[in-house]
Tab-separated table of C-alpha atoms and ligand atoms in Angstrom:
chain	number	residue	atom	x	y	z
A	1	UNK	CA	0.000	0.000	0.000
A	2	UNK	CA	2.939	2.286	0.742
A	3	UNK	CA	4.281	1.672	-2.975
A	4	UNK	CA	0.670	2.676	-3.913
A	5	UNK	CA	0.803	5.327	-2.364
A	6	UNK	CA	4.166	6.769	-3.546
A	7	UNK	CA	3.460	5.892	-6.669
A	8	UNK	CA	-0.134	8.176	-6.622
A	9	UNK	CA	2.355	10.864	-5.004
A	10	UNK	CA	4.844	10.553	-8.166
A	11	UNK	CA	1.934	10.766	-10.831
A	12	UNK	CA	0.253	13.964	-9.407
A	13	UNK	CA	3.998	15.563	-8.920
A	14	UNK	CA	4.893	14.546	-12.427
A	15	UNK	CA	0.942	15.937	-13.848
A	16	UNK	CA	1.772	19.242	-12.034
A	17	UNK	CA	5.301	19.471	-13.224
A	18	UNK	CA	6.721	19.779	-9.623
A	19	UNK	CA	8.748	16.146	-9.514
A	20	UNK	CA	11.513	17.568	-8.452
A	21	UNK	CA	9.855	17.936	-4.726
A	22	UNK	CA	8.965	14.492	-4.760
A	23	UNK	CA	11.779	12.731	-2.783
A	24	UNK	CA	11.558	15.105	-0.230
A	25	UNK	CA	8.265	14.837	-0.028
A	26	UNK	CA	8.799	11.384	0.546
A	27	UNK	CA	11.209	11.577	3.003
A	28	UNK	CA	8.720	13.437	5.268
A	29	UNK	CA	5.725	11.046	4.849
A	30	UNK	CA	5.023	8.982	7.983
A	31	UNK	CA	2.553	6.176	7.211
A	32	UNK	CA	-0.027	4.637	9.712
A	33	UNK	CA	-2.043	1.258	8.514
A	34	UNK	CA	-4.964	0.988	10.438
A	35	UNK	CA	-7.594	-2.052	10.562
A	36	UNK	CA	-11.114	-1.088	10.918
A	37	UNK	CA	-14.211	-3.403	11.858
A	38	UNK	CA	-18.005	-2.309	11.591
A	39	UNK	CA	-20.039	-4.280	13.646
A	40	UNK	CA	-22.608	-6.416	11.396
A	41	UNK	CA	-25.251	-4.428	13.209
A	42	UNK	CA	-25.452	-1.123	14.111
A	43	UNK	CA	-28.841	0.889	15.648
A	44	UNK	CA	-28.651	3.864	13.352
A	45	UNK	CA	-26.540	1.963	10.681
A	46	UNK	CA	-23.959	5.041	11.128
A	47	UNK	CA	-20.458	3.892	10.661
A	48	UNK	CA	-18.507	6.284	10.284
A	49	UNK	CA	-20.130	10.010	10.108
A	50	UNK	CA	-19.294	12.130	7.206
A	51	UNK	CA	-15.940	13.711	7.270
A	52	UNK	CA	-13.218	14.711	5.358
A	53	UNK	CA	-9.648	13.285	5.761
A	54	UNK	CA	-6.873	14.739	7.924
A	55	UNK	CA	-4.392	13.309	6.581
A	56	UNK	CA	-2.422	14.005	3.652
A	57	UNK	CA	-3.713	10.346	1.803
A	58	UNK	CA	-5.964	7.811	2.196
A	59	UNK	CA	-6.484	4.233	0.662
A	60	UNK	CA	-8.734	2.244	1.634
A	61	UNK	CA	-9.126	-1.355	0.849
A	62	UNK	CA	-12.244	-3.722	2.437
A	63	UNK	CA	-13.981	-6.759	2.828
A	64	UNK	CA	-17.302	-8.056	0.475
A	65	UNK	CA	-19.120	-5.628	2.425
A	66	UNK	CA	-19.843	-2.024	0.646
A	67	UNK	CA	-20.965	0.748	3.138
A	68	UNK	CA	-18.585	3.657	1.867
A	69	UNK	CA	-20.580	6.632	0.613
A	70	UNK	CA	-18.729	9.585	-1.360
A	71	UNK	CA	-20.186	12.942	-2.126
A	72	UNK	CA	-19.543	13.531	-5.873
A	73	UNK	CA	-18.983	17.227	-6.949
A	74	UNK	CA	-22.543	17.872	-8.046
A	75	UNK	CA	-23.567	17.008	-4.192
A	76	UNK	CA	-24.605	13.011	-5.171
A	77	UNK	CA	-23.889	10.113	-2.589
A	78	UNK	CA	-22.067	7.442	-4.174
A	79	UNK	CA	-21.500	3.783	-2.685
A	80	UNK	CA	-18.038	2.638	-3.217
A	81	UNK	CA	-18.621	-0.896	-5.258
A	82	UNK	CA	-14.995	-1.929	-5.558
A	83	UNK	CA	-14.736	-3.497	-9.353
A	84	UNK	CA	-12.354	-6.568	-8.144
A	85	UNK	CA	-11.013	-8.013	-4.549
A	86	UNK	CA	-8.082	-5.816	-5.296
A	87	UNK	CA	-9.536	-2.719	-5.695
A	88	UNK	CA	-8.306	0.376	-3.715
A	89	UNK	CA	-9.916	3.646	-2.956
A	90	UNK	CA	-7.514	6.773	-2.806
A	91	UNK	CA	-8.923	9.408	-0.877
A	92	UNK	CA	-6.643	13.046	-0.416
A	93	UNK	CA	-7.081	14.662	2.432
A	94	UNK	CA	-6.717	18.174	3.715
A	95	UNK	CA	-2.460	18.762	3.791
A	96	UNK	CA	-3.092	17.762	0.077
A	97	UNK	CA	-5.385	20.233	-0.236
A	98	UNK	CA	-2.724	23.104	1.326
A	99	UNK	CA	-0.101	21.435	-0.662
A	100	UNK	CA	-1.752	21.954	-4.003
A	101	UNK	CA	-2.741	25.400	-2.743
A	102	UNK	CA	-6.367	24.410	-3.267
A	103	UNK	CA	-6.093	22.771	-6.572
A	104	UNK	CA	-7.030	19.145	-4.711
A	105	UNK	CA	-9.863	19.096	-2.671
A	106	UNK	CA	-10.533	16.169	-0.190
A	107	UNK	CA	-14.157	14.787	-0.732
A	108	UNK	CA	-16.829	14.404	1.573
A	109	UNK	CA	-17.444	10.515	2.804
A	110	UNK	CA	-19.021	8.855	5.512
A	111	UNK	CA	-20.087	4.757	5.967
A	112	UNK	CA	-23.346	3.699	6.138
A	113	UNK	CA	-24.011	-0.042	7.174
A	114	UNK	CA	-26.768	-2.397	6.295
A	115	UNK	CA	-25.772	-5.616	6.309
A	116	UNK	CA	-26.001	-8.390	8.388
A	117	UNK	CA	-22.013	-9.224	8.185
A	118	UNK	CA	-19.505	-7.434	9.571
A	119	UNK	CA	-17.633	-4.918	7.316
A	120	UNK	CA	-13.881	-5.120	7.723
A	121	UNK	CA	-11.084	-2.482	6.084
A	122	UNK	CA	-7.764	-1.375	5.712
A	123	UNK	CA	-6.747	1.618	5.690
A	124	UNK	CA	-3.088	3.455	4.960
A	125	UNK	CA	-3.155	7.105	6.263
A	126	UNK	CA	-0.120	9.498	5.415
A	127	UNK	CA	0.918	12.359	7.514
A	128	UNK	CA	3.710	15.016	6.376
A	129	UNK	CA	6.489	15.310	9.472
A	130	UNK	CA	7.382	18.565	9.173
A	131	UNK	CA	5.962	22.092	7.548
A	132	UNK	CA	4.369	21.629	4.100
A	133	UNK	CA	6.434	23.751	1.265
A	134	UNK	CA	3.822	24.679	-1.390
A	135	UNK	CA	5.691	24.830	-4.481
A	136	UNK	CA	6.111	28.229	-6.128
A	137	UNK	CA	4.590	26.432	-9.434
A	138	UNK	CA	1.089	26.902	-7.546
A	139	UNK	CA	1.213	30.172	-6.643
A	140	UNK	CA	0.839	33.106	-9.167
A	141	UNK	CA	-1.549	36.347	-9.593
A	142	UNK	CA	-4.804	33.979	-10.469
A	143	UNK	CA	-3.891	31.804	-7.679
A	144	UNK	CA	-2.959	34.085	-4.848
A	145	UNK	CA	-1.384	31.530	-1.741
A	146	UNK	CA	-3.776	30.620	0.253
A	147	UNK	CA	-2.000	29.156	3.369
A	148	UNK	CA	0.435	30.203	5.779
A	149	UNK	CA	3.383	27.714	6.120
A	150	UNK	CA	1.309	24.620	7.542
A	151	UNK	CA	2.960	22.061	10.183
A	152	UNK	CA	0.518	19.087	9.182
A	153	UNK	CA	1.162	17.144	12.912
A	154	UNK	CA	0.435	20.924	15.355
A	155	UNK	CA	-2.630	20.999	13.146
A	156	UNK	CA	-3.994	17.690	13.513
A	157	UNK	CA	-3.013	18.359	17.572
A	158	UNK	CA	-4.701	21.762	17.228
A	159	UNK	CA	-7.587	19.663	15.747
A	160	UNK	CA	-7.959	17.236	18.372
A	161	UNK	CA	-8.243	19.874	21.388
A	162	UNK	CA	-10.507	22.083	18.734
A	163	UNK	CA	-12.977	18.794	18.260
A	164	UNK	CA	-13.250	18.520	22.079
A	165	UNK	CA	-13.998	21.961	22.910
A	166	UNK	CA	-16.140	22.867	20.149
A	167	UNK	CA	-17.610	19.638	18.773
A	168	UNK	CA	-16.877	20.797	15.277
A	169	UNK	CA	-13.932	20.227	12.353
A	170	UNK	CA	-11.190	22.891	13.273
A	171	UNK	CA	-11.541	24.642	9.624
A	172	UNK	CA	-8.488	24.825	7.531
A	173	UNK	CA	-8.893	28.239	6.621
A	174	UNK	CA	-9.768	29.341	10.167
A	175	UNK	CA	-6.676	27.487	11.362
A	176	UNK	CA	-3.867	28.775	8.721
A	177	UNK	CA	-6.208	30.624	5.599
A	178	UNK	CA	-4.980	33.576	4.297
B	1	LIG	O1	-13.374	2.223	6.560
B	1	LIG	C1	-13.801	2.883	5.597
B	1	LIG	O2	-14.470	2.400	4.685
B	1	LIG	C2	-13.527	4.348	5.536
B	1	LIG	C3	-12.604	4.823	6.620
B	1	LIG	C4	-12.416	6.306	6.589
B	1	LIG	O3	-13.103	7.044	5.946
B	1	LIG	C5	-11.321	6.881	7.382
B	1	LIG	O4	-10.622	6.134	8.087
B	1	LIG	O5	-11.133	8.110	7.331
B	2	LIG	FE1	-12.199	8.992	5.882
């Protein structure tokens, strides 16, 4: 999943033209696999709420059980029907989204469950260790920079205590938006 991942990395640096930032990029990517089990039932049938991701990537791989819903750009819910067993889902999430200087945007997704097995999935979350360079290739007169210099592991701290005390996303442009 980690090669997937890098690889993903090195085809949006190379479609931008900014490759030469990829191996440091690399070099500050910690990676965090995480198993997740929904229970077969569920009251409410709420999973997961909706969200966006915090991280920097996402891929998710699961079980025979669907139950991932993704917000399209015209506002639709889609249920993730992986094609094949070895299908992956590659979600970015919000330091991508400061990265690109707003060129990605993370999508809403949440996971609904109906079924009467449990769901099970895998998931490989990517975090940048350090402060996130935006490379001067994004930043012109039509696309003004739109983030002060962004230290992806204070914000997802920042987050945390933000989440408890408000019960709310800490906003990425209320947190480092210029
Ligand atoms: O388990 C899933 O299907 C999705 C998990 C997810 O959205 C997340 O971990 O952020
Ligand atoms: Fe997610």
């Amino acid at each position: 999943m980690m090669d997937l991942d890098q690889m993903v990395i090195r085809m949006v640096f190379e479609s931008y033209g900014v490759e030469k930032y990829y191996d440091s990029h690399i070099v500050s990517t910690d990676y965090m696999l995480r198993f997740n089990k929904y229970k077969e039932y569920i009251e409410d049938n709420i999973g997961l709420p909706i969200h966006t991701d915090k991280t920097l990537t996402t891929i998710i791989h699961q079980n025979h059980i669907n139950g991932l819903e993704v917000q399209i750009s015209d506002g639709e819910w889609v249920t993730y029907d992986p094609p094949s067993h070895s299908s992956f889902l590659y979600f970015a999430g919000v330091a991508f989204q400061v990265w690109s200087n707003n060129r990605i945007h993370p999508c809403s997704h949440r996971v609904s469950l109906s079924a009467k097995e449990a769901r099970h999935t895998l998931g490989l979350v990517t975090f940048h260790n350090g402060v996130i360079r935006i490379p001067n290739q994004f930043v012109d007169d039509q696309h003004p920079l739109k983030y002060k210099p962004f230290d992806h592991l204070v914000y997802l701290r920042q987050q945390m205590i933000y989440s408890r005390t408000h019960k709310a996303v800490y906003p990425i442009e209320a947190y480092c938006g210029l």
